[in-house]
Coordinates of C-alpha atoms and ligand atoms in Angstrom, one line a residue:
M27 CA 148.4 101.9 38.7
Q28 CA 151.2 104.3 39.5
P29 CA 152.4 105.5 42.9
S30 CA 151.0 108.9 43.6
S31 CA 152.3 111.6 45.9
S32 CA 149.2 111.2 48.1
T33 CA 150.2 107.5 48.6
A34 CA 153.4 108.4 50.4
D35 CA 151.5 110.8 52.6
F36 CA 148.8 108.3 53.3
T37 CA 151.2 105.6 54.3
Q38 CA 153.1 107.9 56.6
L39 CA 149.8 109.1 58.2
G40 CA 147.9 105.8 58.0
P41 CA 145.7 105.5 61.1
W42 CA 147.8 102.5 62.2
A43 CA 151.0 104.6 62.6
D44 CA 150.1 105.3 66.2
M45 CA 148.6 101.9 67.0
P46 CA 150.3 99.1 68.9
A47 CA 152.0 96.6 66.5
A48 CA 153.4 93.4 67.8
Q49 CA 156.3 91.5 66.3
Q50 CA 158.0 94.5 64.7
P51 CA 161.8 94.6 64.0
D52 CA 163.7 97.1 66.1
W53 CA 165.5 98.9 63.2
R54 CA 164.5 102.5 63.2
D55 CA 167.9 103.6 64.3
H56 CA 169.7 101.8 61.5
A57 CA 171.4 104.2 59.0
A58 CA 169.5 102.7 56.0
Y59 CA 166.0 102.8 57.6
H60 CA 164.6 106.0 56.0
A61 CA 166.1 105.4 52.6
A62 CA 164.8 101.9 52.5
C63 CA 161.3 103.1 53.4
Q64 CA 161.4 105.9 50.9
R65 CA 162.5 103.5 48.1
L66 CA 159.6 101.2 48.8
A67 CA 157.1 104.0 48.8
S68 CA 158.0 104.9 45.2
A69 CA 158.5 101.3 44.0
P70 CA 156.1 99.9 41.3
P71 CA 153.3 97.7 42.6
L72 CA 154.1 94.0 42.6
V73 CA 150.6 92.9 41.8
T74 CA 147.8 94.8 40.1
A75 CA 144.4 96.1 41.2
S76 CA 142.7 94.1 38.5
E77 CA 144.3 90.9 39.6
I78 CA 143.3 91.5 43.2
R79 CA 139.7 92.3 42.1
R80 CA 139.6 89.1 40.1
L81 CA 140.6 87.0 43.1
R82 CA 138.0 88.7 45.2
W83 CA 135.4 88.0 42.7
S84 CA 136.4 84.3 42.6
L85 CA 136.3 84.1 46.3
S86 CA 132.9 85.7 46.4
R87 CA 131.6 82.9 44.3
L88 CA 133.0 80.0 46.3
M89 CA 130.1 79.8 48.7
T90 CA 127.5 79.6 46.0
T91 CA 129.3 77.3 43.6
G92 CA 130.9 74.9 46.2
A93 CA 134.3 75.6 44.7
L94 CA 137.4 75.1 46.8
L95 CA 140.5 77.0 47.8
L96 CA 144.0 75.5 48.3
Q97 CA 146.7 77.7 49.8
L98 CA 150.1 76.3 50.3
G99 CA 153.8 76.8 50.3
D100 CA 156.8 77.3 52.7
C101 CA 156.4 78.5 56.3
A102 CA 159.2 80.9 55.5
E103 CA 160.2 81.6 51.9
S104 CA 163.9 81.9 51.3
F105 CA 165.9 84.6 49.4
Y106 CA 168.0 81.7 48.1
E107 CA 165.1 79.9 46.5
C108 CA 163.8 82.5 44.2
A109 CA 165.7 81.4 41.0
P110 CA 163.6 80.2 38.1
R111 CA 164.2 76.6 38.8
H112 CA 163.0 76.9 42.5
I113 CA 159.9 78.9 41.4
S114 CA 158.9 76.5 38.7
E115 CA 159.2 73.5 41.2
K116 CA 157.0 75.3 43.6
L117 CA 154.4 76.1 40.9
R118 CA 154.5 72.5 39.7
V119 CA 153.7 71.3 43.2
I120 CA 150.8 73.8 43.5
D121 CA 149.4 72.6 40.1
E122 CA 149.8 69.0 41.0
L123 CA 148.1 69.2 44.4
G124 CA 145.5 71.6 43.0
D125 CA 144.6 69.2 40.2
R126 CA 144.5 66.3 42.5
F127 CA 142.1 68.2 44.9
S128 CA 140.0 69.1 41.9
E129 CA 139.8 65.6 40.5
L130 CA 139.1 63.9 43.8
T131 CA 136.3 66.4 44.9
G132 CA 134.9 67.2 41.4
Q133 CA 135.1 70.9 42.3
S134 CA 137.2 73.7 40.7
V135 CA 140.0 74.8 43.0
I136 CA 141.4 78.3 43.4
R137 CA 145.1 78.0 44.0
V138 CA 147.1 80.3 46.2
G139 CA 150.8 80.1 47.0
R140 CA 152.4 81.1 50.2
M141 CA 155.0 82.8 48.0
G142 CA 156.1 86.0 46.4
G143 CA 156.5 87.8 49.7
Q144 CA 156.3 85.2 52.6
F145 CA 159.6 86.5 54.1
A146 CA 158.7 87.6 57.6
K147 CA 157.9 85.4 60.6
P148 CA 156.2 86.1 63.9
R149 CA 158.0 84.3 66.7
S150 CA 156.8 83.2 70.2
Q151 CA 160.3 83.3 71.6
E152 CA 162.8 86.2 71.3
T153 CA 165.7 83.9 71.3
E154 CA 166.6 80.3 70.2
R155 CA 169.2 77.9 71.2
H156 CA 172.0 76.7 68.8
G157 CA 174.0 74.1 70.6
T158 CA 175.3 75.9 73.7
L159 CA 174.6 79.3 72.3
I160 CA 171.5 81.5 72.7
M161 CA 170.8 83.7 69.6
P162 CA 168.1 86.1 68.7
S163 CA 165.4 84.2 66.8
F164 CA 165.3 84.0 63.0
R165 CA 162.4 86.3 61.9
G166 CA 162.4 85.7 58.1
H167 CA 164.7 86.9 55.4
M168 CA 162.9 90.3 55.3
I169 CA 164.2 91.0 58.8
N170 CA 167.4 89.0 59.6
S171 CA 169.5 86.1 58.4
D172 CA 169.0 82.4 59.0
I173 CA 172.7 82.2 59.8
A174 CA 172.9 82.2 63.6
T175 CA 175.5 84.8 64.7
P176 CA 174.7 87.9 66.8
A177 CA 175.7 90.1 63.8
T178 CA 173.6 88.3 61.2
R179 CA 170.6 88.1 63.4
K180 CA 170.4 91.9 63.8
P181 CA 167.4 93.3 62.0
D182 CA 168.5 95.1 58.8
P183 CA 165.9 97.4 57.0
R184 CA 167.8 96.9 53.7
R185 CA 166.3 93.4 53.8
M186 CA 162.9 95.0 52.9
L187 CA 164.4 96.0 49.6
W188 CA 165.9 92.6 49.0
A189 CA 162.5 91.1 49.8
Y190 CA 160.8 93.4 47.3
D191 CA 163.3 92.4 44.6
A192 CA 162.9 88.7 45.4
S193 CA 159.1 89.0 45.5
E194 CA 159.2 90.7 42.1
K195 CA 161.0 87.8 40.5
V196 CA 158.5 85.3 42.0
Q197 CA 155.5 87.5 41.1
R198 CA 156.6 87.8 37.5
A199 CA 156.9 84.0 37.2
M200 CA 153.5 83.5 38.8
Q201 CA 151.9 85.9 36.4
T202 CA 153.3 84.0 33.4
H203 CA 152.2 80.8 34.9
R204 CA 148.6 82.1 35.5
R205 CA 148.3 83.0 31.9
G206 CA 148.9 79.3 31.0
N207 CA 146.5 78.0 33.7
G208 CA 143.9 80.5 32.7
R209 CA 143.1 78.5 29.7
T210 CA 141.3 75.9 31.9
A211 CA 138.2 76.9 33.9
T212 CA 139.0 74.7 36.9
M213 CA 142.6 75.9 37.3
E214 CA 142.4 79.4 38.7
G215 CA 145.6 80.9 40.0
P216 CA 148.1 80.5 41.4
W217 CA 147.6 83.8 43.2
S218 CA 150.2 85.1 45.8
S219 CA 149.8 85.4 49.5
H220 CA 151.8 86.1 52.6
E221 CA 151.4 87.2 56.3
A222 CA 151.3 91.0 56.3
L223 CA 153.6 91.3 59.3
V224 CA 156.2 94.1 58.8
I225 CA 154.2 97.3 59.0
D226 CA 157.2 99.4 57.6
Y227 CA 157.1 97.2 54.5
E228 CA 153.4 96.7 53.9
S229 CA 152.3 100.2 54.5
R230 CA 154.7 101.5 51.9
L231 CA 153.3 99.3 49.2
I232 CA 149.7 100.5 49.5
R233 CA 148.7 102.3 46.3
R234 CA 145.6 104.2 45.2
D235 CA 143.9 102.9 42.1
P236 CA 143.3 106.1 40.1
D237 CA 140.3 104.6 38.3
T238 CA 138.3 104.0 41.5
D239 CA 140.2 105.9 44.2
D240 CA 140.4 102.6 46.2
L241 CA 143.5 101.6 48.1
F242 CA 145.2 98.3 47.4
L243 CA 148.0 96.5 49.1
T244 CA 150.2 95.8 46.1
S245 CA 152.7 93.5 47.9
T246 CA 150.5 90.4 47.4
H247 CA 147.0 89.4 46.3
L248 CA 145.9 87.8 49.5
P249 CA 147.5 89.2 52.7
W250 CA 146.7 87.6 56.0
V251 CA 147.0 88.6 59.6
G252 CA 148.6 86.1 61.9
E253 CA 147.4 84.6 65.2
R254 CA 149.9 86.8 67.1
T255 CA 149.0 90.1 65.5
R256 CA 145.2 90.0 64.9
R257 CA 144.0 92.1 67.8
P258 CA 141.2 94.3 66.4
A259 CA 142.5 97.6 67.7
D260 CA 146.1 97.0 66.6
A261 CA 148.0 98.2 63.5
H262 CA 147.9 95.0 61.4
V263 CA 144.1 94.8 61.4
A264 CA 143.8 98.6 60.8
L265 CA 146.2 98.3 57.8
L266 CA 144.3 95.5 56.2
S267 CA 141.0 97.1 56.9
S268 CA 142.0 100.1 54.8
V269 CA 142.7 98.1 51.6
M270 CA 140.4 96.4 49.0
N271 CA 142.3 93.1 48.8
P272 CA 140.7 89.9 50.1
V273 CA 142.2 89.4 53.5
G274 CA 142.8 86.4 55.7
C275 CA 142.9 86.0 59.5
K276 CA 144.3 83.1 61.5
I277 CA 142.3 82.0 64.5
G278 CA 144.1 80.1 67.2
P279 CA 142.9 77.8 70.1
T280 CA 142.5 80.6 72.6
A281 CA 140.1 82.7 70.5
N282 CA 136.6 83.5 71.7
P283 CA 133.5 84.4 69.6
D284 CA 133.4 88.1 70.8
E285 CA 137.0 88.8 69.9
I286 CA 136.5 87.2 66.4
L287 CA 133.4 89.2 65.8
R288 CA 135.3 92.4 66.5
V289 CA 138.0 91.3 64.0
C290 CA 135.2 90.5 61.4
E291 CA 133.6 93.9 62.0
A292 CA 137.0 95.6 61.5
L293 CA 137.9 93.7 58.4
D294 CA 134.5 93.1 56.8
P295 CA 132.2 95.9 58.0
R296 CA 130.1 95.8 54.9
R297 CA 129.7 92.0 55.0
E298 CA 130.9 91.4 51.5
P299 CA 131.3 87.9 50.0
G300 CA 135.0 87.3 49.0
R301 CA 136.5 89.9 51.4
L302 CA 137.4 87.8 54.4
V303 CA 139.0 84.4 54.7
L304 CA 139.0 83.0 58.3
I305 CA 141.6 80.4 58.9
P306 CA 141.2 78.3 62.1
R307 CA 144.5 76.7 63.3
M308 CA 143.4 75.3 66.6
G309 CA 144.9 71.9 67.0
R310 CA 143.3 68.5 66.6
D311 CA 141.6 68.5 70.0
R312 CA 140.9 72.1 70.7
I313 CA 139.1 72.7 67.4
Q314 CA 136.1 70.5 68.7
E315 CA 135.4 72.9 71.5
V316 CA 136.6 76.3 70.2
L317 CA 135.4 76.4 66.6
P318 CA 131.7 75.6 66.7
P319 CA 130.5 78.7 68.7
I320 CA 132.8 81.0 66.6
V321 CA 131.3 79.6 63.3
R322 CA 127.8 80.2 64.7
C323 CA 128.5 83.7 65.8
V324 CA 130.1 84.8 62.6
A325 CA 127.2 83.3 60.6
N326 CA 124.6 85.0 62.8
A327 CA 126.4 88.3 62.5
G328 CA 126.0 88.0 58.7
H329 CA 129.7 87.9 57.6
P330 CA 129.8 85.7 54.5
V331 CA 133.4 84.5 55.2
V332 CA 135.4 81.9 53.3
W333 CA 136.4 79.2 55.9
L334 CA 139.8 77.6 55.4
S335 CA 141.5 75.0 57.6
D336 CA 145.1 75.4 58.6
P337 CA 145.5 72.0 60.3
M338 CA 149.3 72.5 60.8
H339 CA 150.0 75.3 63.2
G340 CA 148.0 73.9 66.1
N341 CA 149.6 70.5 65.9
T342 CA 153.3 71.4 66.2
V343 CA 155.3 69.2 68.6
T344 CA 159.0 68.9 69.5
S345 CA 160.6 65.6 68.7
R346 CA 163.0 63.8 71.1
L347 CA 166.0 65.2 69.2
G348 CA 164.6 68.7 69.5
L349 CA 163.3 69.1 66.0
K350 CA 159.9 70.8 65.5
T351 CA 157.5 68.4 63.8
R352 CA 153.9 67.5 63.1
H353 CA 152.2 64.2 62.8
L354 CA 150.2 63.7 59.6
T355 CA 147.5 61.8 61.5
D356 CA 146.9 64.9 63.7
V357 CA 146.9 67.2 60.7
I358 CA 144.3 65.0 58.9
T359 CA 142.2 64.7 62.0
E360 CA 142.0 68.4 62.5
A361 CA 141.2 69.0 58.8
L362 CA 138.3 66.5 58.9
R363 CA 137.0 67.8 62.1
F364 CA 137.0 71.3 60.6
R365 CA 135.0 70.1 57.7
D366 CA 132.5 68.3 59.9
I367 CA 132.0 71.4 62.1
L368 CA 131.5 73.7 59.2
E369 CA 129.0 71.4 57.6
E370 CA 127.1 70.7 60.8
N371 CA 126.6 74.4 61.0
G372 CA 125.4 74.8 57.5
Q373 CA 128.6 76.5 56.2
H374 CA 130.9 75.8 53.3
A375 CA 134.2 74.3 54.3
A376 CA 136.2 76.0 51.6
G377 CA 139.5 74.1 51.8
L378 CA 143.0 74.0 53.2
H379 CA 145.9 76.3 54.1
L380 CA 149.1 74.2 54.2
E381 CA 152.8 74.3 54.6
V382 CA 154.2 72.1 51.9
A383 CA 157.8 71.9 50.5
A384 CA 158.5 71.5 46.8
D385 CA 161.2 68.9 47.5
D386 CA 161.1 65.6 49.2
V387 CA 161.6 66.8 52.8
T388 CA 161.3 64.7 56.0
E389 CA 160.0 67.4 58.4
C390 CA 156.5 65.9 59.3
I391 CA 155.9 62.3 60.5
G392 CA 153.6 60.2 58.4
G393 CA 153.6 58.3 55.1
S394 CA 157.2 57.5 54.1
V395 CA 158.6 59.3 57.2
E396 CA 157.8 56.5 59.6
N397 CA 159.3 57.9 62.8
E398 CA 161.2 60.6 64.6
D399 CA 164.6 59.1 63.7
E400 CA 163.9 59.8 60.0
L401 CA 163.3 63.5 60.5
Q402 CA 167.0 64.4 60.2
R403 CA 167.3 62.8 56.7
H404 CA 166.2 65.9 54.8
Y405 CA 165.0 68.7 57.2
T406 CA 165.6 72.0 55.5
S407 CA 162.8 74.3 56.6
L408 CA 163.9 77.8 57.8
C409 CA 161.0 77.8 60.2
D410 CA 158.1 75.3 60.7
P411 CA 158.0 71.7 59.5
R412 CA 156.4 71.3 56.1
L413 CA 154.6 68.4 54.5
N414 CA 156.2 66.8 51.5
V415 CA 154.1 66.3 48.4
D416 CA 153.1 62.7 49.2
Q417 CA 152.0 63.7 52.7
A418 CA 150.0 66.6 51.3
G419 CA 148.4 64.2 48.8
E420 CA 147.3 61.9 51.6
L421 CA 145.7 64.8 53.4
I422 CA 143.9 65.9 50.3
E423 CA 142.7 62.4 49.6
A424 CA 141.4 62.1 53.2
W425 CA 139.5 65.4 52.8
A426 CA 137.9 64.2 49.6
K427 CA 136.9 60.9 51.0
G428 CA 135.8 62.4 54.3
T429 CA 137.7 59.7 56.3
A430 CA 141.3 59.2 57.5
P431 CA 143.4 56.7 55.6
G432 CA 142.9 53.2 56.7
S433 CA 139.6 53.8 58.4
Ligands
PEP25 C1 152.3 80.7 59.7 O1 151.4 80.6 58.9 O2 153.5 80.3 59.4 C2 152.1 81.3 61.1 C3 153.1 81.8 61.8 O3 150.8 81.1 61.4 P1 150.1 81.6 62.8 O4 149.9 83.0 62.7 O5 148.7 80.9 62.6 O6 150.8 81.0 63.9
CO26 CO1 154.4 78.3 59.8

């Protein structure tokens, strides 16, 4: 699949160009902006149309086969963790947890990494506090630096090119790894995924498949639209609705059925199995009230969606010392409630979307991290608190048993 001249025109003139787009970096006046966009528009695809079709096909079979999906990785991927040793650690963790999920449930598990492009973060606050200083928020390495000075926090469009290069390294390693896993029927993946947040970047990596004339987003296999950017009439949904990839959509605690139906209609107008992955992230308590009517409406409207639980983003709290954290007990409770709600409504609970670190971090409370005082021991996340592998293993075990540990 090669970039064609019509691709560049299309991405300039994509229907989303004039639509509202939340969470975009203010960098159009930067001297490097146009050159960066141009280079992306003629860059080779990072993933292929045939890989994307393969993942869509696998997702379309989930509902009938009862297979599961496990999507996991960093909240914010780092430019400094794309060397071979970092990538192989992350892939090892995906394999280990995917195998565990498969063994405990007796189902095959499609594995998807939050990696190979997860470099841009939506933020609720424009600024963040560092000691006595107030700085612009960190927005992911595709946009600005994690180093907190006014200069390094300025959005820099050249970062889109660095994100492309970093993604390429990760994607190549994932491709090699998939070839090894492909020898086993129950070990599909790992495929790549990230939040399609920066419209300047994503729109320039859309390519037309000359064999079918279809458009594909070639920055990743499974892009998703976040809770803050999923408005049906906005640019992010329009961009994802124009491509053939399977697409995800987060659903937060304030969502209502009408709004989600409009998102489904935009992203899955033809009601195709394997196209749309809906990812509730409502919080341990809110999920009980908010999710059931949404599940029923989506099912009644005939959208054959893959339902995935993100039990992390609705359960974030701030510890006494000011660190963001999550309690594993809350995470497990939300995941089990999700499963029950889906099953009570006759739908397949397809699995989990998690933030998990490859090394032994102390960012969430639970298991070996007994209390808030232990959080500082090894807290390295660039953004949200991640589970360590043991904590993720406990969650997967609870899902498989259908009960929380100790109950
Ligand atoms: C995330 O997945 O890191 C994220 C920001 O999610 P959400 O859009 O659900 O808040
Ligand atoms: Co996050």
